[in-house]
mmCIF file of C-alpha atoms in Angstrom:
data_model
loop_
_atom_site.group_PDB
_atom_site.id
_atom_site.type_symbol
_atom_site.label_atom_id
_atom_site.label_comp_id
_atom_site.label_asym_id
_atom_site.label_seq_id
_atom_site.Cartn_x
_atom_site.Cartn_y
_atom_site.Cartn_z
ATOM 1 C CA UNK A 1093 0.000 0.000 0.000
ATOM 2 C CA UNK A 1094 1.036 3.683 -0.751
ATOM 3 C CA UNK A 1095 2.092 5.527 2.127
ATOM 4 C CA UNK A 1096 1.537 9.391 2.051
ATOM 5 C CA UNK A 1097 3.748 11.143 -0.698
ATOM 6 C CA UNK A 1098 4.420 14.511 -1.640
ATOM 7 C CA UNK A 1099 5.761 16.517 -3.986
ATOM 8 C CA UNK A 1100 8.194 18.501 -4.524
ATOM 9 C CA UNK A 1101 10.936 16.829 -2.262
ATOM 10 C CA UNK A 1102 13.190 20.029 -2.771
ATOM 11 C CA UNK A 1103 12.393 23.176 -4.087
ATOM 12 C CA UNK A 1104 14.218 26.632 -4.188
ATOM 13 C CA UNK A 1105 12.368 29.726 -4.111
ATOM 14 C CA UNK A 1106 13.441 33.128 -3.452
ATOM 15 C CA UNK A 1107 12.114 35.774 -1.312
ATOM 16 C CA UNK A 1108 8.879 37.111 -2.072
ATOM 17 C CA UNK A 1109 8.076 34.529 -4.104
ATOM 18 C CA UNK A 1110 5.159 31.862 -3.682
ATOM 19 C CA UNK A 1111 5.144 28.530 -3.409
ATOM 20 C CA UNK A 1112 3.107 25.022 -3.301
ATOM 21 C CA UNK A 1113 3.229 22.011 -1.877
ATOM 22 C CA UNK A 1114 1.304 19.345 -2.883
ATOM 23 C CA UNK A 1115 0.138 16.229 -0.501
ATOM 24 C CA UNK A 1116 -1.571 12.252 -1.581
ATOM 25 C CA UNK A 1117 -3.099 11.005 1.737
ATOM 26 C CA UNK A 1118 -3.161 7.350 2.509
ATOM 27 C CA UNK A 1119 -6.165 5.709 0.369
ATOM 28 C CA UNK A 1120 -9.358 5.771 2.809
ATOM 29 C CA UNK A 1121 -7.585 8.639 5.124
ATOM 30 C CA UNK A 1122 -9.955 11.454 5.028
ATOM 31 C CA UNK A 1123 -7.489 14.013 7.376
ATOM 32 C CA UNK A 1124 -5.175 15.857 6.197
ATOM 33 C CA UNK A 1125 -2.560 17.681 8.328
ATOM 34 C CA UNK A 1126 0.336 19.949 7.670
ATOM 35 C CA UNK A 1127 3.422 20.901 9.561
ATOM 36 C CA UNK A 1128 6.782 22.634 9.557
ATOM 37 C CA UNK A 1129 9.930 21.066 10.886
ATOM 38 C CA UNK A 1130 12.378 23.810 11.485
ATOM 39 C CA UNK A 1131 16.469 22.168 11.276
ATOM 40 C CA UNK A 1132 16.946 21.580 15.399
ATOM 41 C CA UNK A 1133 13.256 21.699 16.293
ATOM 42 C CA UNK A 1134 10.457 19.490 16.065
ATOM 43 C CA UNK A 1135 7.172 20.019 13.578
ATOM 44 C CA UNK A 1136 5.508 22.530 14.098
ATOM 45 C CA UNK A 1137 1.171 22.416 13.344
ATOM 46 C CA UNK A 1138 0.121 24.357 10.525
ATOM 47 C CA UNK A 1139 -3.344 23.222 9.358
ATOM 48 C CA UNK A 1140 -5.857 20.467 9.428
ATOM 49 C CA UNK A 1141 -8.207 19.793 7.063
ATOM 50 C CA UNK A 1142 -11.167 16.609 7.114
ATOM 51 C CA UNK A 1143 -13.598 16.250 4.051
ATOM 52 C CA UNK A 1144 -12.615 19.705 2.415
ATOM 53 C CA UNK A 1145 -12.853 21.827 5.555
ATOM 54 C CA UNK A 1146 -10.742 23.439 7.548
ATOM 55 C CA UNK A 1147 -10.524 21.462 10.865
ATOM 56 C CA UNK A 1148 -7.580 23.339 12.833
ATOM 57 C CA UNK A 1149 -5.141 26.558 12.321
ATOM 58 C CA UNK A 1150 -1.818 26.523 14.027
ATOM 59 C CA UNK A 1151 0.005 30.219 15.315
ATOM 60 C CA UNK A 1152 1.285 31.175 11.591
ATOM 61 C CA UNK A 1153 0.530 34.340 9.052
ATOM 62 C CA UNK A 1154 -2.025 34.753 6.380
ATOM 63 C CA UNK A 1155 0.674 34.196 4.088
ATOM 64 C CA UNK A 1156 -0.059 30.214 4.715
ATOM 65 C CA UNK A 1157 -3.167 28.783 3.381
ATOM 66 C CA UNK A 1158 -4.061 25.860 2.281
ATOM 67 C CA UNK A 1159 -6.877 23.251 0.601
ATOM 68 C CA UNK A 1160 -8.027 20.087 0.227
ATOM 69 C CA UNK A 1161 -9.484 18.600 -2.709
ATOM 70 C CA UNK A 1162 -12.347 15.721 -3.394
ATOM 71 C CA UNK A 1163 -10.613 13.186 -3.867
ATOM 72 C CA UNK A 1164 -8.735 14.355 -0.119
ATOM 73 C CA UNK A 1165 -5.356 15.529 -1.550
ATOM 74 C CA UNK A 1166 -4.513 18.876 -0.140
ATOM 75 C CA UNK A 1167 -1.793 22.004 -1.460
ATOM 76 C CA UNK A 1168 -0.084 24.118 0.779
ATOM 77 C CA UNK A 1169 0.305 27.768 -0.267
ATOM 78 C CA UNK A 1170 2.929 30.146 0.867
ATOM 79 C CA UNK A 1171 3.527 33.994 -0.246
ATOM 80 C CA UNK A 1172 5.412 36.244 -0.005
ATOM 81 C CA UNK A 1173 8.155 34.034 1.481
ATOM 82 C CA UNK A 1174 10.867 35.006 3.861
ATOM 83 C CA UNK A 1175 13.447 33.627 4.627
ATOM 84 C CA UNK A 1176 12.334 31.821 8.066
ATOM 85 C CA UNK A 1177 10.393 29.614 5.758
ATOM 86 C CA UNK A 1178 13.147 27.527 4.725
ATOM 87 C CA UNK A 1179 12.058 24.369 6.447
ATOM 88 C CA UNK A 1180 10.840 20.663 5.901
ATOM 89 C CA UNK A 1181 7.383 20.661 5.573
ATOM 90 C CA UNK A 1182 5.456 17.333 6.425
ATOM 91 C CA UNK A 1183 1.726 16.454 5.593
ATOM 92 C CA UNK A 1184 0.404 13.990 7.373
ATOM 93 C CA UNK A 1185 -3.184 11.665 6.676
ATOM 94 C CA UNK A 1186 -4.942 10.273 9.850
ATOM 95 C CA UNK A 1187 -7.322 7.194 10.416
ATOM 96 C CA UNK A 1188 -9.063 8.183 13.984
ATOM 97 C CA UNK A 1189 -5.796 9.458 15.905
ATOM 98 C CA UNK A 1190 -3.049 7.922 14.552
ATOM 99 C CA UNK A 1191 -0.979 10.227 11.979
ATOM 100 C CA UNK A 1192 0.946 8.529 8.993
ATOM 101 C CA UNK A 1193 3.240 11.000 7.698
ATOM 102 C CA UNK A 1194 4.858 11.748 3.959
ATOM 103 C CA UNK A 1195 9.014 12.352 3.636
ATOM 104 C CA UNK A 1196 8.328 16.321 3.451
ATOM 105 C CA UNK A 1197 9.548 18.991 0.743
ATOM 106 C CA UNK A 1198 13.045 20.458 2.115
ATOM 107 C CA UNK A 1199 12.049 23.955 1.419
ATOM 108 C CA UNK A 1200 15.029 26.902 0.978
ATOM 109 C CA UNK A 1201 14.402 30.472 0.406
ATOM 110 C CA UNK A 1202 17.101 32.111 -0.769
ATOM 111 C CA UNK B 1097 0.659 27.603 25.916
ATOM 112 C CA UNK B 1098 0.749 23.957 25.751
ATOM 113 C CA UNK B 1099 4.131 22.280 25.449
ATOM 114 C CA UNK B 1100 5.897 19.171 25.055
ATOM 115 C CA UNK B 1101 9.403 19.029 26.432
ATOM 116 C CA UNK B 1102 12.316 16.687 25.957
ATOM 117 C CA UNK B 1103 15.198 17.021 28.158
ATOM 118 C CA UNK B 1104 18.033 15.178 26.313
ATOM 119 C CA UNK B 1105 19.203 16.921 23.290
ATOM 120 C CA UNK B 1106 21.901 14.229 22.405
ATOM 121 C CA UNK B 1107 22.158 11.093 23.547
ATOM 122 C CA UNK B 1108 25.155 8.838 22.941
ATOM 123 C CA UNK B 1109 25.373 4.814 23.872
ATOM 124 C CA UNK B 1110 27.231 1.854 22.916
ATOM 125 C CA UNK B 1111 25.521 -1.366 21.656
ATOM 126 C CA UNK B 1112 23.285 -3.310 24.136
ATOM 127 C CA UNK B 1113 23.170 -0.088 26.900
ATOM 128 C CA UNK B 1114 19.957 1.034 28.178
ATOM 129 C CA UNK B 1115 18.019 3.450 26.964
ATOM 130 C CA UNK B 1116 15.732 5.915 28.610
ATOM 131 C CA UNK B 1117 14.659 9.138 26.761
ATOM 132 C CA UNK B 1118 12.683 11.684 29.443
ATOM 133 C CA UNK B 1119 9.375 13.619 27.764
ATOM 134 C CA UNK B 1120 6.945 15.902 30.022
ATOM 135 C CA UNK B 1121 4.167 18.143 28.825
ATOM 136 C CA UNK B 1122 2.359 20.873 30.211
ATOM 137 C CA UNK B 1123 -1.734 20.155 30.221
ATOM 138 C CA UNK B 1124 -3.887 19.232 33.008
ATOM 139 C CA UNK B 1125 -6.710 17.621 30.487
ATOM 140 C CA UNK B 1126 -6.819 14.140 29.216
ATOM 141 C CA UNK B 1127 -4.221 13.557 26.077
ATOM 142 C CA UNK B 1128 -3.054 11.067 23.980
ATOM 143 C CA UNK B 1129 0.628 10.749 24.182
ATOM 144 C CA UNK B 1130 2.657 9.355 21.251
ATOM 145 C CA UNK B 1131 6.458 8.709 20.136
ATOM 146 C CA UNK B 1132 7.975 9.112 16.765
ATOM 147 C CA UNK B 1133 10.829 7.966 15.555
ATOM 148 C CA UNK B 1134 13.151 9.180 12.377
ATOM 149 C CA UNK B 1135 15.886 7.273 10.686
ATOM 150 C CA UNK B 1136 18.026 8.665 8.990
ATOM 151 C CA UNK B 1137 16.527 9.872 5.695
ATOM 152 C CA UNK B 1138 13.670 8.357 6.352
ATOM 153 C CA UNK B 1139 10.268 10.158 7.490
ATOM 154 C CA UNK B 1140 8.552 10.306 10.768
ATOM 155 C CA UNK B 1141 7.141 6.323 11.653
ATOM 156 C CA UNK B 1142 5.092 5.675 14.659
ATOM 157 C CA UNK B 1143 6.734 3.457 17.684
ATOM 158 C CA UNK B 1144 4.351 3.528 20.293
ATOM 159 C CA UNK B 1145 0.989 5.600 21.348
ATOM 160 C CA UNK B 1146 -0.981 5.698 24.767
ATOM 161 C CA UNK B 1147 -4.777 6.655 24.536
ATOM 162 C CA UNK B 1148 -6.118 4.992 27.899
ATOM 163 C CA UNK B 1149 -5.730 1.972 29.997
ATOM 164 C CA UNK B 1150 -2.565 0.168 30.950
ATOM 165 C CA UNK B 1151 -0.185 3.363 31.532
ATOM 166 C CA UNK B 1152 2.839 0.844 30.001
ATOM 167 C CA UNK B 1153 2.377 0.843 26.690
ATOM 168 C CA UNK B 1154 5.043 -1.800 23.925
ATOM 169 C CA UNK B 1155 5.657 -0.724 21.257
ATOM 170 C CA UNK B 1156 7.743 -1.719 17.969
ATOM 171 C CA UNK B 1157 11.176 -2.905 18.172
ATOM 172 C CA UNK B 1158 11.092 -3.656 21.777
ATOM 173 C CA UNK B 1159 10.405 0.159 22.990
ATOM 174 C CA UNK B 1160 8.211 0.953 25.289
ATOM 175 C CA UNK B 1161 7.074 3.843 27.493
ATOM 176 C CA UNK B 1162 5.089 4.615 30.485
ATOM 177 C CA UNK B 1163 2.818 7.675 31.175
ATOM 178 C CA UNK B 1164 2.794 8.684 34.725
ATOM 179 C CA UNK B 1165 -0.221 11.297 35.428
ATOM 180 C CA UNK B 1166 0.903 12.788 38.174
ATOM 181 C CA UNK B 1167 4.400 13.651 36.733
ATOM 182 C CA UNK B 1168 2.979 14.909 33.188
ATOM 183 C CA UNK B 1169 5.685 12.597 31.779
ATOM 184 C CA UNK B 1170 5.685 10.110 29.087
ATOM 185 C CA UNK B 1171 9.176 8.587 29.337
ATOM 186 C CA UNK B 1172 10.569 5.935 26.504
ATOM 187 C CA UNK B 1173 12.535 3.119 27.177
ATOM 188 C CA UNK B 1174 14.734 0.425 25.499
ATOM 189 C CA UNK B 1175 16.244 -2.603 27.824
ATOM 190 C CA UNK B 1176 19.221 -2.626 25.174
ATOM 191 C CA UNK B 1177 20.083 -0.421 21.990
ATOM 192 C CA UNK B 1178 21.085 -1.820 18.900
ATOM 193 C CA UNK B 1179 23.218 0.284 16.464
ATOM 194 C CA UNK B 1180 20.340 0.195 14.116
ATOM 195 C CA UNK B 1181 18.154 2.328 16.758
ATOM 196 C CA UNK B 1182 20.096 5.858 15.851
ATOM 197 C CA UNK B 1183 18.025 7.903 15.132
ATOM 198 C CA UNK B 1184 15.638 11.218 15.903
ATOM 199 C CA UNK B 1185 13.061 10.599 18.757
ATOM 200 C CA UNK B 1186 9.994 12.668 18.997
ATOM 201 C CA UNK B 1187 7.578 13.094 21.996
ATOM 202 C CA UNK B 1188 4.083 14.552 20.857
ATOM 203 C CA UNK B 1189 0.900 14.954 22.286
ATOM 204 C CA UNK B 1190 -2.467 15.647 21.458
ATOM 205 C CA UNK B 1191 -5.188 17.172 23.361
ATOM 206 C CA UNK B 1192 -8.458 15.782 23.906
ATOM 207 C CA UNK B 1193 -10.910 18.018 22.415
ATOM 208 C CA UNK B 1194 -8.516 20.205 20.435
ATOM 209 C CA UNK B 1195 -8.250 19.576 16.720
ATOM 210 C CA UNK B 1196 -7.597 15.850 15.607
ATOM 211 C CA UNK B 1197 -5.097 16.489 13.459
ATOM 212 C CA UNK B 1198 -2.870 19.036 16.267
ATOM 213 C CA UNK B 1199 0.024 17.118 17.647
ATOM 214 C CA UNK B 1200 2.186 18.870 19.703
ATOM 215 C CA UNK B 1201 5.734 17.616 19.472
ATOM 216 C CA UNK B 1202 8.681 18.340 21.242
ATOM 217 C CA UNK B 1203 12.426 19.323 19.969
ATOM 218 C CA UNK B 1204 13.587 15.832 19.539
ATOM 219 C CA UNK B 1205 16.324 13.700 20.647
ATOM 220 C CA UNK B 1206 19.073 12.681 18.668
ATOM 221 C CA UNK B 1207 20.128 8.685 19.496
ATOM 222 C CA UNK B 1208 23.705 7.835 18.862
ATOM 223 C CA UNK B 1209 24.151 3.897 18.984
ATOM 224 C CA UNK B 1210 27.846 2.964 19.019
ATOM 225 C CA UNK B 1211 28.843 -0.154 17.687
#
């Protein structure tokens, strides 16, 4: 069975510029969650998302938004980027409370 | 705020030592409590999780932990490393009644095994 995937697994961006992340949950997983994993720190919540709605916003700007589709893939969307973005950012598809997570996309803002 | 924190940054042991890595969170409510492990280039994998019940939870590759209410802690052990255990360990919890897909995680502790 596929485990959670997502794509890009690297990208460079520079400042200012936008960015997204794309997420495949675990067939039958209907939860979607993302995080950021600063180098040194442990992930961080960003969103959660169940059947197309936003479930749960984490302590971050505007700047991050993010969706999830019908067939319960989900994007992350990032403007204006700074610099403090450059991070791993994991999505992660959950069957009641249990969280399966993807590799991440090793993000770097120049 | 609610927190998760894990008091060994870097831990170093030789083959077949014991292994204890300390995790304690700040919330009076009821929580789940869970441990993650990373290999090396690999991504986060699940070794053990405590909902309710038995407060000494196994879980895979002979790890197991024990949540003790009264000391907010969630501590994981190992009777005896193998080299193949370095890796990143992360406590996380999530709060009952919060959003599902929330887990709060600590900073992590990095396992050296030496051979």
């Amino acid at each position: 069975d596929a485990g959670v995937t997502q794509s890009p697994t690297h990208l460079i961006k520079t400042r200012g510029q936008h960015v997204t992340l794309r997420c495949s949950p675990i067939s039958g997983h209907k939860s979607v969650s993302w995080y950021q994993q600063v180098l040194g720190q442990g992930p961080q919540f960003i969103f959660q998302y169940y059947e197309k709605e936003e479930r749960g916003r984490g302590n971050f700007p505007d700047r991050f938004s993010a969706r999830q589709f019908p067939n319960y893939s989900s994007e992350l969307n990032v403007n204006a980027l700074l610099l403090g973005d450059s991070a791993l950012y994991l999505c992660a598809s959950s069957l009641d409370n249990e969280q399966f997570f993807g590799p991440g996309t090793r993000l770097t803002v120049l | 705020a609610q927190s998760v924190s894990q008091h060994n940054h870097h831990v170093i042991l030789s083959e077949a030592a014991s292994l204890e890595l300390g995790c304690n969170y700040s919330y009076g409510g009821t929580v789940n409590l869970f441990w993650y492990v990373q290999y090396p280039g690999q991504h986060l994998q699940l070794l053990l999780k405590y909902f309710s019940g038995d407060p000494l939870v196994k879980g895979i590759k002979g790890f197991e932990a024990e949540f003790i209410k009264s000391k907010f802690s969630f501590n994981l052990r190992k009777p005896s490393v193998q080299w193949s255990d370095t890796a990143e360990y992360f406590c996380a919890v999530f709060l009952e009644g919060g959003s599902q897909g929330n887990l709060i995680f600590g900073k992590g502790t990095k396992l050296s095994v030496k051979p």
